[in-house]
Coordinates of C-alpha atoms in Angstrom, one line a residue:
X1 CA 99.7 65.2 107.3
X2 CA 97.4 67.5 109.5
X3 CA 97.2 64.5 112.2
X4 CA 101.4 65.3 112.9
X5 CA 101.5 69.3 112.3
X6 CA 101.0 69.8 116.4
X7 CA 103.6 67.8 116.8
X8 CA 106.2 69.1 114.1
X9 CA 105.4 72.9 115.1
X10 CA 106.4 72.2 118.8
X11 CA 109.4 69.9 117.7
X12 CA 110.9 70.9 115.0
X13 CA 112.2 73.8 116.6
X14 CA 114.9 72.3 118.0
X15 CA 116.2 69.8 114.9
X16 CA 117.4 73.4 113.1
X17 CA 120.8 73.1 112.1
X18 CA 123.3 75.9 113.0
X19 CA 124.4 78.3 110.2
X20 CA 125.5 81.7 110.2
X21 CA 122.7 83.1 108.9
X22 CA 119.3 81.8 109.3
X23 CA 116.3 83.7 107.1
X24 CA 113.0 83.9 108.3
X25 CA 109.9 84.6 105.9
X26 CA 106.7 85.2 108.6
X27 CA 103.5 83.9 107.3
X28 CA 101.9 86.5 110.1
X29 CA 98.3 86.2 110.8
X30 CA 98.6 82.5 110.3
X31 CA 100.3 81.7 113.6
X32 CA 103.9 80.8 111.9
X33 CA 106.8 81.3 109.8
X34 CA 109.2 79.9 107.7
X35 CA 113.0 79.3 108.4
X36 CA 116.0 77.8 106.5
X37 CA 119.9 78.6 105.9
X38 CA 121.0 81.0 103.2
X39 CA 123.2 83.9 102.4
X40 CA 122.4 87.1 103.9
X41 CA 120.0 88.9 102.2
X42 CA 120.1 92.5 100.5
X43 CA 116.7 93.7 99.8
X44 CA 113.3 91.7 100.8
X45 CA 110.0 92.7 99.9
X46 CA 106.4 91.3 100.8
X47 CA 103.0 91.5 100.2
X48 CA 100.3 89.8 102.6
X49 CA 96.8 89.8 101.7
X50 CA 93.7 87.7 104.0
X51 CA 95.1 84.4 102.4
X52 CA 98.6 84.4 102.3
X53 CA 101.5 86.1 100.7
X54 CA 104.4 87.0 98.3
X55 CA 108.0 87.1 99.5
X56 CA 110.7 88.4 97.6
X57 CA 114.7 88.1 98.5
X58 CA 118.0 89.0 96.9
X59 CA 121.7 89.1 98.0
X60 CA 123.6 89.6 94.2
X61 CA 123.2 86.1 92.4
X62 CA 121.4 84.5 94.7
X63 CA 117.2 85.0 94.9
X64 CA 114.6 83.7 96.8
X65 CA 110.9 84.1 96.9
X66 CA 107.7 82.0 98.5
X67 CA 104.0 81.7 97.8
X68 CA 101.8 81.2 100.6
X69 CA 98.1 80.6 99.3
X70 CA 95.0 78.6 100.3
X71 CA 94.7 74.9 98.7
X72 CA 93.1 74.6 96.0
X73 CA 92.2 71.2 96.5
X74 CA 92.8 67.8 94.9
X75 CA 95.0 66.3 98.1
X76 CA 96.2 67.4 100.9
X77 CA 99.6 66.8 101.7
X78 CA 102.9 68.1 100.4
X79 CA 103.5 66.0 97.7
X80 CA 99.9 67.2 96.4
X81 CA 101.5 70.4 96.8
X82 CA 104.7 69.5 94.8
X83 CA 102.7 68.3 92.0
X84 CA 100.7 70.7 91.4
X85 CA 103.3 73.3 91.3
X86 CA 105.7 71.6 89.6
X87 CA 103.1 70.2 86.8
X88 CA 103.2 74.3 85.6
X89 CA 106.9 75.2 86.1
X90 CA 107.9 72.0 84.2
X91 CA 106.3 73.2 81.2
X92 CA 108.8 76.2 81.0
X93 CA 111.3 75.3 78.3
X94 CA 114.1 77.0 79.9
X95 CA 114.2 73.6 82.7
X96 CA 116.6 71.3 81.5
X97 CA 114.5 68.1 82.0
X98 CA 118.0 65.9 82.4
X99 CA 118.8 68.1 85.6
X100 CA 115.7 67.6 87.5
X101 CA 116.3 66.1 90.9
X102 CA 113.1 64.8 93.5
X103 CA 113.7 64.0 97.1
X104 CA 111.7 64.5 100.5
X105 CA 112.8 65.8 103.7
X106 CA 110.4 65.5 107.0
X107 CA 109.3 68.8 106.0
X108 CA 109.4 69.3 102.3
X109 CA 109.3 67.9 99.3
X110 CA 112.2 69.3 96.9
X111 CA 112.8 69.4 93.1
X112 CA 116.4 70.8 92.1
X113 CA 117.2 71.3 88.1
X114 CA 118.9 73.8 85.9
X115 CA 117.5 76.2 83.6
X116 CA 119.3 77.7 80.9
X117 CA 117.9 81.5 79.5
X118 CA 119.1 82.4 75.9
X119 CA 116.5 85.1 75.2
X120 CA 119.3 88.0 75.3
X121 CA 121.3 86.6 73.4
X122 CA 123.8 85.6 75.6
X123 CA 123.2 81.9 78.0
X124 CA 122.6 82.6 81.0
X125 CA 122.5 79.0 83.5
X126 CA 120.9 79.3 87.0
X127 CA 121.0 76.6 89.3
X128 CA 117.5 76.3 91.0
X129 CA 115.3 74.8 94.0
X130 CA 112.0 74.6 94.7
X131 CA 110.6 73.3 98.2
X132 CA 106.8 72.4 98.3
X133 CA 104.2 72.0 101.3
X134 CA 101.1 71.9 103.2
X135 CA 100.4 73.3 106.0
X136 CA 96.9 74.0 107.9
X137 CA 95.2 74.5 104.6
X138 CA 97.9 76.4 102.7
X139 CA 100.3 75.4 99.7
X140 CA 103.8 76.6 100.4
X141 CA 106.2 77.0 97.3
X142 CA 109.6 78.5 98.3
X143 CA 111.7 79.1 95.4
X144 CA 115.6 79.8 95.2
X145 CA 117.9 80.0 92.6
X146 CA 121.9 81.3 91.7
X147 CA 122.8 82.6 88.3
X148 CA 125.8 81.1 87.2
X149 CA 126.1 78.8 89.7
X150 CA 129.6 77.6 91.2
X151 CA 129.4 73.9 93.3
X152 CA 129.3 75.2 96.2
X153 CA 126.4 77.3 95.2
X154 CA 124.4 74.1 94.6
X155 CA 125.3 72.8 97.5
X156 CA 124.2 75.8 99.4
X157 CA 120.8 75.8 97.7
X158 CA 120.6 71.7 98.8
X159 CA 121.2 72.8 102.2
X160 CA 118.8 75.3 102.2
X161 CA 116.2 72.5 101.5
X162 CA 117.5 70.5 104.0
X163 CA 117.1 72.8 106.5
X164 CA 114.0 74.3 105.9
X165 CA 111.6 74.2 108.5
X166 CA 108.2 75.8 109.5
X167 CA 107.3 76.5 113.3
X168 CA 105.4 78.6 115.5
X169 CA 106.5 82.1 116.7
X170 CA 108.6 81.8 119.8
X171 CA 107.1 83.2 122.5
X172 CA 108.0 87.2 123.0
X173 CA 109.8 88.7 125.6
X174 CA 111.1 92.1 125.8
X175 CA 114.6 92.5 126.2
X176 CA 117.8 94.3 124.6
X177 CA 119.2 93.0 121.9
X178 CA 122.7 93.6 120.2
X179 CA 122.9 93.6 116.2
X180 CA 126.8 93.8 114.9
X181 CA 126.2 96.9 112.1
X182 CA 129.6 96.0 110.1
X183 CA 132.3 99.2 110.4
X184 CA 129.9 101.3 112.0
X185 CA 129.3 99.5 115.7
X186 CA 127.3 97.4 117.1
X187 CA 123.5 98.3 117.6
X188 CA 121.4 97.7 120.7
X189 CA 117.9 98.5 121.9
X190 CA 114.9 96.9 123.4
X191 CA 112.9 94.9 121.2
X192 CA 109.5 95.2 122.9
X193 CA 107.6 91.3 123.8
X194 CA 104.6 92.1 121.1
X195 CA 107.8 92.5 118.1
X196 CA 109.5 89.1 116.8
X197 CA 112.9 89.7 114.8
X198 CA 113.1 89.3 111.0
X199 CA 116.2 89.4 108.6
X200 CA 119.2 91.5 109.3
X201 CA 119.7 92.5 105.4
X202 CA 122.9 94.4 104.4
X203 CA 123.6 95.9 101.4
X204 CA 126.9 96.9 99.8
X205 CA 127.7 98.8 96.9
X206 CA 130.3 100.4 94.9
X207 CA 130.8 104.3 94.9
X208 CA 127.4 103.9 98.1
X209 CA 127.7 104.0 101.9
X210 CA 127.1 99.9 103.5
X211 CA 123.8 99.7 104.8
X212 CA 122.1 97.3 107.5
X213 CA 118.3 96.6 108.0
X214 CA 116.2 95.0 110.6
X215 CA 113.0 94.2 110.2
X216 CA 110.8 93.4 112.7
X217 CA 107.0 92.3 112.9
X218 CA 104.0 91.6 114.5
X219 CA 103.4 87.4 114.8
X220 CA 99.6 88.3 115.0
X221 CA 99.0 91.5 112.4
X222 CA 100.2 91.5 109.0
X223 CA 99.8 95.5 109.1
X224 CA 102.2 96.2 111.7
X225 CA 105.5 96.1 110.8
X226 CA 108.7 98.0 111.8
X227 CA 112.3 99.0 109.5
X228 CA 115.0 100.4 110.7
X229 CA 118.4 100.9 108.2
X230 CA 121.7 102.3 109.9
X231 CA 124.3 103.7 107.7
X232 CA 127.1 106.6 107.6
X233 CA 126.0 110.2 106.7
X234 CA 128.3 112.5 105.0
X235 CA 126.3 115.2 107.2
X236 CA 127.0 114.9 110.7
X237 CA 123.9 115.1 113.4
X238 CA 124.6 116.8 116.7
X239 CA 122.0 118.9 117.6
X240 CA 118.4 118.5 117.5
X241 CA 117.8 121.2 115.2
X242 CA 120.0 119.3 112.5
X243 CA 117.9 116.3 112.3
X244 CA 115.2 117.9 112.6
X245 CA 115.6 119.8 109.4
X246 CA 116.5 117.0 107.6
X247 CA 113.6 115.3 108.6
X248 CA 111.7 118.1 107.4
X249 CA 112.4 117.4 104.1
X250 CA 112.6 113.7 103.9
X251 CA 108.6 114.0 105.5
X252 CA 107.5 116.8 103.1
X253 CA 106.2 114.1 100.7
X254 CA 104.7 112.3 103.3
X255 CA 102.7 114.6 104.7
X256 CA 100.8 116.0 101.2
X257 CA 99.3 112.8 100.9
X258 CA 98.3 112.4 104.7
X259 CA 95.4 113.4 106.8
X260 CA 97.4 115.5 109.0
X261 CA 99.3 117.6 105.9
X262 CA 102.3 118.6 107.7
X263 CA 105.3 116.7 109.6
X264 CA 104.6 118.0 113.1
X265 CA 108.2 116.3 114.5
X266 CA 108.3 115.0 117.8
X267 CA 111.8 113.9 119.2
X268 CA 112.8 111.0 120.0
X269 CA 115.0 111.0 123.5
X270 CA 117.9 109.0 122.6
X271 CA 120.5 107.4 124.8
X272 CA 123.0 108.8 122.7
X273 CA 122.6 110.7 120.1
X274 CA 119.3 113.0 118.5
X275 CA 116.3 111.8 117.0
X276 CA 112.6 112.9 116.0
X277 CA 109.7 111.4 114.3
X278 CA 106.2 111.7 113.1
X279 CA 102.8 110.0 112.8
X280 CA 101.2 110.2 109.4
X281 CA 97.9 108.6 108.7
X282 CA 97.1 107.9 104.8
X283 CA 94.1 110.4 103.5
X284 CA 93.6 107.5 100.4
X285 CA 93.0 104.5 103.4
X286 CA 91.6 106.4 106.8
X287 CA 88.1 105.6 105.8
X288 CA 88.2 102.2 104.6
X289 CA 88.1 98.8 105.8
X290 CA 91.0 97.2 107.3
X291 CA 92.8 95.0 104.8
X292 CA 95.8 93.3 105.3
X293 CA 98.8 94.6 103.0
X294 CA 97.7 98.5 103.3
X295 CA 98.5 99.9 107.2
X296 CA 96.9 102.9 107.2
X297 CA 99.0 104.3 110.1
X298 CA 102.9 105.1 109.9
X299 CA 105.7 106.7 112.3
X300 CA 108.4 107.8 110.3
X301 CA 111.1 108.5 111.8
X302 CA 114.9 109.6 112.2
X303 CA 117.7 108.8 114.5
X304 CA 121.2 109.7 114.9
X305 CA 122.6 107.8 117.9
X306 CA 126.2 108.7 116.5
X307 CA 127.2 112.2 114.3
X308 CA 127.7 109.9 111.9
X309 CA 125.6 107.4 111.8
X310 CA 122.0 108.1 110.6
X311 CA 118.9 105.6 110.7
X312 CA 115.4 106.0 108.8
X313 CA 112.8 104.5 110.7
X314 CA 109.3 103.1 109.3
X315 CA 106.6 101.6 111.8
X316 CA 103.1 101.1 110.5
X317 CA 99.8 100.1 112.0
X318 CA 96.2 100.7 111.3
X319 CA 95.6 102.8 114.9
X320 CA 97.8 105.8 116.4
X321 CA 96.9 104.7 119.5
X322 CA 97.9 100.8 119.2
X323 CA 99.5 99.7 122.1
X324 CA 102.0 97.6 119.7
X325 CA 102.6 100.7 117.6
X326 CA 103.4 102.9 120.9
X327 CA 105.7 100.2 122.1
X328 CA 107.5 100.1 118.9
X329 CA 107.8 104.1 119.2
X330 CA 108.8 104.3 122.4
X331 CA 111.8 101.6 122.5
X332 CA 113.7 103.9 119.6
X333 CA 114.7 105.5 122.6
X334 CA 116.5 102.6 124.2
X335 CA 118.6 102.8 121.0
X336 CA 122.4 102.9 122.1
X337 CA 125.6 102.8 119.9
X338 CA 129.1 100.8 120.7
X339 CA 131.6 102.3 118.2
X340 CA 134.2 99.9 116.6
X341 CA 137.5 100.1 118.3
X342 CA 140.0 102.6 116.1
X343 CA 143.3 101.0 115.2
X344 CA 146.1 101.6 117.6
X345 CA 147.8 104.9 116.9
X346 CA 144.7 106.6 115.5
X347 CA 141.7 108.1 116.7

């Protein structure tokens, strides 16, 4: 398979199949990433380490998750791969060995089946996926399921094998961007050329305020990485001395555990709107080695583009004075705010 991966990374790009939502796991450090179709996410989560990583998603009964790791040999394709995943999760007696299901796409090789979960007392069936392959020396296993699975939610999790696909990162280039954030407005700012776009996660609860996340990363450094979540505040933010207060004691934490020991708040010139942030380097890492997973560097920030609206801001790095980190910084204040139209009548 390693005679073809040149080839696939530069043309693959362009077989993806349109959706309305496509996630993205980056495998940063390695020189790709991951996409296929699925719902929008709530929450993600991962961990990177020098060979690989864990990825974690949710969006309510739907989960995903993928191991990246070296190969541990024994054959070197993705049906290698397959097998020796599959040889361990078969064993789980919760797979219900009548629903397994094998097929290949040109980038994967799938198993579908249904596993069944009694241990509470009450059955519980999930409907799940696993898509297996090699590449450039690492074993990929993306796993999805849905618990209590309607039709069309396995043939949602089909599709998301079908479209799966792994590619380079596009090549940067910075430029504003517009993000739709639900009631609130629409989002826009300039994502800086060294940043590449992740998942756009939103999460809605009862009784608790919708929120929207971007994520953003470095395609080269697993330690730099940049969050931003945007949702209404009960406490409106129209001077510079309200945020700041409130970032005062959001930061308090923060800043015990950090070289510098207090939040010394610098604003952040908004558009529209007030903002302020501050650096914090982490007392426990600033003398050791640089490892990937544990940034020692982080700007922590917020911004309040309308009264309303507040966004908490996390960009880490290993150095103060990255020229990534800066750029990441310094393009919060390109952040501008288009309001949802009111009804007709109303203000």
């Amino acid at each position: 398979m390693r005679h073809v991966i040149a080839a696939l990374l530069v043309s693959v790009i362009a077989s993806a199949v349109l959706h309305a939502e496509t996630l993205v796991i980056p495998v940063v450090g390695q020189g790709w990433r991951i996409k296929f179709e699925g719902p929008v996410l709530a929450v993600e989560s991962q961990h990177f380490d020098a060979d690989g990583l864990i990825y974690r998603g949710n969006a309510g009964r739907f989960n995903v998750s993928a191991i990246v790791e070296p190969q541990p040999g024994g054959g070197d394709d993705s049906k290698a791969c397959r097998d020796h995943f599959w040889q361990k999760a078969v064993q789980n007696p919760m797979v219900q060995k009548d629903s397994v299901k094998q097929w290949s796409t040109p980038m994967c090789e799938c198993v579908e089946y249904v596993t069944v979960d009694e241990s509470q007392g009450e059955k519980q069936t999930l409907a799940n996926i696993d898509c297996y392959f090699e590449l450039l020396g690492k074993w990929v296993d993306i796993h999805a399921s849905v618990i209590t699975p309607t039709d069309d939610d396995t043939r949602m999790l089909k599709k998301l094998g079908e479209s799966l696909i792994y590619c380079t990162f596009a090549r940067p280039k910075s430029e504003p961007q517009e993000f739709e954030m639900g009631a609130m407005g629409r989002l826009r700012f300039v994502v800086p050329a060294a940043w590449q776009l992740g998942n756009h996660c939103v999460t809605m609860g009862i009784g608790t305020a919708e929120q929207h996340s971007l994520a953003l990363f470095s395609p080269t450094d697993p330690n730099k990485t940049w969050k931003m979540t945007f949702f209404n505040s009960s406490m409106r933010y129209k001077t510079q001395k309200d945020i700041e207060v409130t970032a005062q004691n959001v930061q308090q934490a923060a800043a015990a555990h950090s070289v510098e020991g207090a939040a010394k708040m610098q604003e952040i010139k908004l558009k529209q709107g007030v903002g302020c942030q501050a650096v914090f380097t982490d007392a426990a890492l600033a003398e050791k080695p640089v490892e990937p997973g544990n940034a020692k560097v982080t700007c922590s920030g917020l911004v309040a583009p309308q009264p309303d609206v507040l966004g908490t801001v996390t960009i880490s790095a290993d150095d103060a004075k990255d020229a990534d980190f800066l750029a990441a910084i310094q393009a919060l204040e390109s952040i501008e705010w288009i309001t949802s139209k009111a009804p007709e009548g109303k203000e």
